[in-house]
């Protein structure tokens, strides 16, 4: 186990200590101890930066289950390192923020930080694992820890609802991803991503390629809240704000993005991949931004905004796959889509993290997140306002912030579809830039709304639960660091380009690098009078107009009835499946023994008769039959008569007597067929059981004792006749097709020589097959003890009567 | 509960019981050569005890035969298992029986067989089980 493995597992290992620290040092906020972990990891991972920017990778293997090909292989390349830095960097800031956000007196901090560290370790595991099974393990760890974090305030009903919803959706996706992983293993024979990438040429022709692609994408889409699986993210906003900032803006929702980027080299040659990833991304972008405008809760706006931004990154990753088809171009313009995706990924983490923290501050200091109650906070909370305005303008794509740069590159990427002439992109591809532009307009509207409705406008402090004031400095440090990054990346984007973006793009598009193309990342602020610039100007103009007239057109959101929204469908589907399965199990589990016997016998008849028919197994052979004797006929008639009496008797007592008669007739049969031991035993046992029956009858309640004759049911009659027929046919067939001689000759020959006995039945019972007898007497003993226990201890509490 | 004077039944029982028990012992011992054996022998003995139970009552039976029938069942099982285990001491497989012909003082040449020990186990279990069931049901209200 190398240092790298220990680094990945460090959060898990340190999580063990948290409860002790929480109980042991009640005066110190537990978060301070936790802060060390991401900080140390961040410093550790920074050291890999020079390595990956030179195009090198580090792979360390720790054998876990070598016989199954499952090894804990840590693989650090540009993409993984970028994510690892995001996770640890933003993790440190979020922990710092949470120290001031969560009060150490009121909150169950030990739970919170254990879950958070679990999540951090799991995310690191996801982005640094090369083995798909290990990746899946960490993937589910993120689902579980996210579930725990969303339900952190478990006494709130909405928290539990949100946690359950996110759990169901992400685990559904996770399981289908596991299916995709297994299919990949079947195709390639390895769980290692790097090895699968090397054989991507041969995988694409495999019949399992498309199912694997779909299943993996399903996992990525559910995790990254892509349309229509985005519905869990807004409900996950019930979590504490540091959690929302960390999980639901910067890290976990990007696990799906990571997976798409990571698996791009394997799948991206296929047109299906390009269409699905880009298509779902662009729809999510549009739908998320369209819905964000109508929200009145600050966190809900940010949730839909996150959905929309994730869609943006996803669509860029999809279009970036087009680059693979033009490996001779010198200025491969499609590569810019991938570059933009990576760049926007970083930008989004910075500004969305700061915005969530800003919302947390507003919530913390005013007591509400409802945009209708807020307003005019600018004078009271100037620092928070500054953070908000930088974050929002970056999100809206305004200069001079980093969001502007990535938005321009995004538009360039979307416009490039006009030059694509593969996979029918030249026809339907027009939708991409159109949708992207409309979505950007909405993005502008909600970004402006977020700041203006909260901080500007008329103050209405009397509506607020608390008297608002500026947040403590500790709470402001993290968002200030993040918005400083927004500005720094905005002015000096090339700080990132060679150190982080280039190695990440090389990891997403390795085949291009292999074929000699260089990834040339150069991000300019000013790129001339290009179509993108005019589009941005258009966005600002139309967006401002829409914002000004917001009150006039907001009504369209109420046109969609609740039932037809995706949330409504999810809720209806959930309750429908609950009701449906309840109804289904109520339908067949009636609680009546009779019904279950009908199932058992019908199954029995169906299986045996159909086997007999299909295999043509019925045979009849009369050569071995013994001649029928007079006494046997008489006895058979008596037996049948008593059996018929049992069924048709008027009273139960008659049935009982008839059962006894049948039993004694069987004993007579034993006499006739020369089985004296059986006859003796049968006589005694029949006597005992008939008297036990009589005992039962004697103790019947009066009412049921008077019930006469069994009612006739056609179904029962048919089934019983069929069971009888089946047994008869099988008995005849098996008698007729006896293929071996009996082994009884051995017993006859050796009964005296080996066992010194004359009664062969008894010798078999105690000597040849004594083992069976041993357990039969054990059965008898158990039955006796059972009866004793049932009768003696039936009183409540096991007291003796 | 007793209403009638069962003197005939009780007198007959006194005589018949011995016959039944003798018959059951005969069935038990002759089992290896003629029909019979531990199972039917045990049932017959139980029948004799049952007759006492019917003619008198449970207390009388307990006075005559002060035995815990559950313990009898356990003893029978133990004997059967030990018979099987005994074979292991002689490096033979479980439940391997042995026999020999021995000249006994009165009976003359007799075959002695370990299977009889096993059968004693069966015999005791069957008596124990039958009597436990009947006694338990009889005692309950």
PDB file of N, CA, C and O in Angstrom, chain A residues 245-278:
ATOM      1  N   UNK A 245     -23.278  23.079  -0.657  1.00  0.00           N
ATOM      2  CA  UNK A 245     -22.179  23.725  -1.368  1.00  0.00           C
ATOM      3  C   UNK A 245     -21.162  22.696  -1.837  1.00  0.00           C
ATOM      4  O   UNK A 245     -20.641  22.775  -2.943  1.00  0.00           O
ATOM      5  N   UNK A 246     -20.905  21.734  -0.984  1.00  0.00           N
ATOM      6  CA  UNK A 246     -19.846  20.774  -1.285  1.00  0.00           C
ATOM      7  C   UNK A 246     -20.338  19.688  -2.237  1.00  0.00           C
ATOM      8  O   UNK A 246     -19.798  19.514  -3.335  1.00  0.00           O
ATOM      9  N   UNK A 247     -21.395  18.994  -1.809  1.00  0.00           N
ATOM     10  CA  UNK A 247     -21.854  17.842  -2.576  1.00  0.00           C
ATOM     11  C   UNK A 247     -22.600  18.262  -3.821  1.00  0.00           C
ATOM     12  O   UNK A 247     -22.363  17.764  -4.907  1.00  0.00           O
ATOM     13  N   UNK A 248     -23.539  19.183  -3.641  1.00  0.00           N
ATOM     14  CA  UNK A 248     -24.519  19.375  -4.695  1.00  0.00           C
ATOM     15  C   UNK A 248     -24.174  20.555  -5.585  1.00  0.00           C
ATOM     16  O   UNK A 248     -25.022  21.053  -6.302  1.00  0.00           O
ATOM     17  N   UNK A 249     -22.954  21.025  -5.478  1.00  0.00           N
ATOM     18  CA  UNK A 249     -22.541  21.999  -6.487  1.00  0.00           C
ATOM     19  C   UNK A 249     -21.158  21.652  -6.993  1.00  0.00           C
ATOM     20  O   UNK A 249     -20.915  21.681  -8.181  1.00  0.00           O
ATOM     21  N   UNK A 250     -20.256  21.269  -6.089  1.00  0.00           N
ATOM     22  CA  UNK A 250     -18.868  21.187  -6.523  1.00  0.00           C
ATOM     23  C   UNK A 250     -18.389  19.764  -6.767  1.00  0.00           C
ATOM     24  O   UNK A 250     -17.566  19.541  -7.640  1.00  0.00           O
ATOM     25  N   UNK A 251     -18.861  18.802  -6.017  1.00  0.00           N
ATOM     26  CA  UNK A 251     -18.192  17.502  -6.124  1.00  0.00           C
ATOM     27  C   UNK A 251     -19.101  16.370  -6.592  1.00  0.00           C
ATOM     28  O   UNK A 251     -18.935  15.860  -7.689  1.00  0.00           O
ATOM     29  N   UNK A 252     -20.066  15.969  -5.761  1.00  0.00           N
ATOM     30  CA  UNK A 252     -20.754  14.723  -6.086  1.00  0.00           C
ATOM     31  C   UNK A 252     -21.476  14.789  -7.419  1.00  0.00           C
ATOM     32  O   UNK A 252     -21.413  13.852  -8.209  1.00  0.00           O
ATOM     33  N   UNK A 253     -22.158  15.890  -7.676  1.00  0.00           N
ATOM     34  CA  UNK A 253     -22.873  15.975  -8.940  1.00  0.00           C
ATOM     35  C   UNK A 253     -21.907  15.961 -10.122  1.00  0.00           C
ATOM     36  O   UNK A 253     -22.298  15.695 -11.247  1.00  0.00           O
ATOM     37  N   UNK A 254     -20.632  16.227  -9.831  1.00  0.00           N
ATOM     38  CA  UNK A 254     -19.659  16.165 -10.924  1.00  0.00           C
ATOM     39  C   UNK A 254     -19.083  14.767 -11.071  1.00  0.00           C
ATOM     40  O   UNK A 254     -18.273  14.521 -11.981  1.00  0.00           O
ATOM     41  N   UNK A 255     -19.475  13.854 -10.197  1.00  0.00           N
ATOM     42  CA  UNK A 255     -19.013  12.476 -10.369  1.00  0.00           C
ATOM     43  C   UNK A 255     -19.496  11.925 -11.701  1.00  0.00           C
ATOM     44  O   UNK A 255     -18.764  11.219 -12.398  1.00  0.00           O
ATOM     45  N   UNK A 256     -20.731  12.267 -12.074  1.00  0.00           N
ATOM     46  CA  UNK A 256     -21.249  11.821 -13.364  1.00  0.00           C
ATOM     47  C   UNK A 256     -20.467  12.440 -14.506  1.00  0.00           C
ATOM     48  O   UNK A 256     -20.156  11.780 -15.503  1.00  0.00           O
ATOM     49  N   UNK A 257     -20.150  13.731 -14.368  1.00  0.00           N
ATOM     50  CA  UNK A 257     -19.330  14.417 -15.372  1.00  0.00           C
ATOM     51  C   UNK A 257     -17.980  13.701 -15.497  1.00  0.00           C
ATOM     52  O   UNK A 257     -17.498  13.421 -16.594  1.00  0.00           O
ATOM     53  N   UNK A 258     -17.419  13.391 -14.312  1.00  0.00           N
ATOM     54  CA  UNK A 258     -16.130  12.706 -14.311  1.00  0.00           C
ATOM     55  C   UNK A 258     -16.231  11.384 -15.050  1.00  0.00           C
ATOM     56  O   UNK A 258     -15.369  11.049 -15.855  1.00  0.00           O
ATOM     57  N   UNK A 259     -17.299  10.652 -14.759  1.00  0.00           N
ATOM     58  CA  UNK A 259     -17.432   9.341 -15.380  1.00  0.00           C
ATOM     59  C   UNK A 259     -17.541   9.472 -16.897  1.00  0.00           C
ATOM     60  O   UNK A 259     -16.901   8.717 -17.647  1.00  0.00           O
ATOM     61  N   UNK A 260     -18.326  10.439 -17.347  1.00  0.00           N
ATOM     62  CA  UNK A 260     -18.465  10.639 -18.794  1.00  0.00           C
ATOM     63  C   UNK A 260     -17.111  11.006 -19.393  1.00  0.00           C
ATOM     64  O   UNK A 260     -16.698  10.465 -20.430  1.00  0.00           O
ATOM     65  N   UNK A 261     -16.393  11.917 -18.726  1.00  0.00           N
ATOM     66  CA  UNK A 261     -15.086  12.316 -19.239  1.00  0.00           C
ATOM     67  C   UNK A 261     -14.121  11.131 -19.236  1.00  0.00           C
ATOM     68  O   UNK A 261     -13.369  10.917 -20.181  1.00  0.00           O
ATOM     69  N   UNK A 262     -14.180  10.348 -18.146  1.00  0.00           N
ATOM     70  CA  UNK A 262     -13.252   9.237 -17.993  1.00  0.00           C
ATOM     71  C   UNK A 262     -13.515   8.141 -19.017  1.00  0.00           C
ATOM     72  O   UNK A 262     -12.599   7.533 -19.552  1.00  0.00           O
ATOM     73  N   UNK A 263     -14.793   7.893 -19.291  1.00  0.00           N
ATOM     74  CA  UNK A 263     -15.119   6.809 -20.210  1.00  0.00           C
ATOM     75  C   UNK A 263     -15.169   7.279 -21.659  1.00  0.00           C
ATOM     76  O   UNK A 263     -15.373   6.474 -22.557  1.00  0.00           O
ATOM     77  N   UNK A 264     -15.006   8.577 -21.881  1.00  0.00           N
ATOM     78  CA  UNK A 264     -15.020   9.091 -23.256  1.00  0.00           C
ATOM     79  C   UNK A 264     -14.081   8.331 -24.182  1.00  0.00           C
ATOM     80  O   UNK A 264     -14.467   7.953 -25.280  1.00  0.00           O
ATOM     81  N   UNK A 265     -12.831   8.077 -23.773  1.00  0.00           N
ATOM     82  CA  UNK A 265     -11.946   7.376 -24.691  1.00  0.00           C
ATOM     83  C   UNK A 265     -12.461   6.004 -25.089  1.00  0.00           C
ATOM     84  O   UNK A 265     -12.141   5.491 -26.151  1.00  0.00           O
ATOM     85  N   UNK A 266     -13.280   5.398 -24.238  1.00  0.00           N
ATOM     86  CA  UNK A 266     -13.786   4.062 -24.556  1.00  0.00           C
ATOM     87  C   UNK A 266     -14.968   4.152 -25.509  1.00  0.00           C
ATOM     88  O   UNK A 266     -15.078   3.404 -26.474  1.00  0.00           O
ATOM     89  N   UNK A 267     -15.866   5.111 -25.253  1.00  0.00           N
ATOM     90  CA  UNK A 267     -17.144   5.105 -25.962  1.00  0.00           C
ATOM     91  C   UNK A 267     -17.263   6.167 -27.045  1.00  0.00           C
ATOM     92  O   UNK A 267     -18.138   6.071 -27.900  1.00  0.00           O
ATOM     93  N   UNK A 268     -16.410   7.213 -26.991  1.00  0.00           N
ATOM     94  CA  UNK A 268     -16.732   8.414 -27.748  1.00  0.00           C
ATOM     95  C   UNK A 268     -16.670   8.249 -29.252  1.00  0.00           C
ATOM     96  O   UNK A 268     -17.149   9.110 -29.983  1.00  0.00           O
ATOM     97  N   UNK A 269     -16.100   7.159 -29.752  1.00  0.00           N
ATOM     98  CA  UNK A 269     -16.084   6.964 -31.200  1.00  0.00           C
ATOM     99  C   UNK A 269     -17.492   6.784 -31.751  1.00  0.00           C
ATOM    100  O   UNK A 269     -17.756   7.011 -32.912  1.00  0.00           O
ATOM    101  N   UNK A 270     -18.385   6.364 -30.881  1.00  0.00           N
ATOM    102  CA  UNK A 270     -19.731   6.051 -31.345  1.00  0.00           C
ATOM    103  C   UNK A 270     -20.565   7.319 -31.467  1.00  0.00           C
ATOM    104  O   UNK A 270     -20.489   8.215 -30.625  1.00  0.00           O
ATOM    105  N   UNK A 271     -21.395   7.374 -32.521  1.00  0.00           N
ATOM    106  CA  UNK A 271     -22.255   8.535 -32.723  1.00  0.00           C
ATOM    107  C   UNK A 271     -23.330   8.625 -31.654  1.00  0.00           C
ATOM    108  O   UNK A 271     -23.768   9.703 -31.271  1.00  0.00           O
ATOM    109  N   UNK A 272     -23.738   7.448 -31.157  1.00  0.00           N
ATOM    110  CA  UNK A 272     -24.755   7.395 -30.120  1.00  0.00           C
ATOM    111  C   UNK A 272     -24.313   8.171 -28.879  1.00  0.00           C
ATOM    112  O   UNK A 272     -25.081   8.915 -28.275  1.00  0.00           O
ATOM    113  N   UNK A 273     -23.057   7.986 -28.540  1.00  0.00           N
ATOM    114  CA  UNK A 273     -22.488   8.665 -27.364  1.00  0.00           C
ATOM    115  C   UNK A 273     -22.599  10.171 -27.539  1.00  0.00           C
ATOM    116  O   UNK A 273     -23.084  10.889 -26.671  1.00  0.00           O
ATOM    117  N   UNK A 274     -22.148  10.639 -28.718  1.00  0.00           N
ATOM    118  CA  UNK A 274     -22.155  12.082 -28.962  1.00  0.00           C
ATOM    119  C   UNK A 274     -23.566  12.636 -28.853  1.00  0.00           C
ATOM    120  O   UNK A 274     -23.819  13.619 -28.157  1.00  0.00           O
ATOM    121  N   UNK A 275     -24.496  11.951 -29.498  1.00  0.00           N
ATOM    122  CA  UNK A 275     -25.875  12.436 -29.498  1.00  0.00           C
ATOM    123  C   UNK A 275     -26.468  12.417 -28.095  1.00  0.00           C
ATOM    124  O   UNK A 275     -27.117  13.372 -27.670  1.00  0.00           O
ATOM    125  N   UNK A 276     -26.265  11.305 -27.375  1.00  0.00           N
ATOM    126  CA  UNK A 276     -26.896  11.180 -26.055  1.00  0.00           C
ATOM    127  C   UNK A 276     -26.315  12.183 -25.079  1.00  0.00           C
ATOM    128  O   UNK A 276     -27.048  12.910 -24.406  1.00  0.00           O
ATOM    129  N   UNK A 277     -24.981  12.220 -24.996  1.00  0.00           N
ATOM    130  CA  UNK A 277     -24.355  13.094 -24.002  1.00  0.00           C
ATOM    131  C   UNK A 277     -24.656  14.548 -24.325  1.00  0.00           C
ATOM    132  O   UNK A 277     -25.123  15.317 -23.474  1.00  0.00           O
ATOM    133  N   UNK A 278     -24.436  14.917 -25.584  1.00  0.00           N
ATOM    134  CA  UNK A 278     -24.667  16.318 -25.949  1.00  0.00           C
ATOM    135  C   UNK A 278     -26.150  16.654 -25.883  1.00  0.00           C
ATOM    136  O   UNK A 278     -26.542  17.713 -25.386  1.00  0.00           O
TER     137      UNK A 278
END
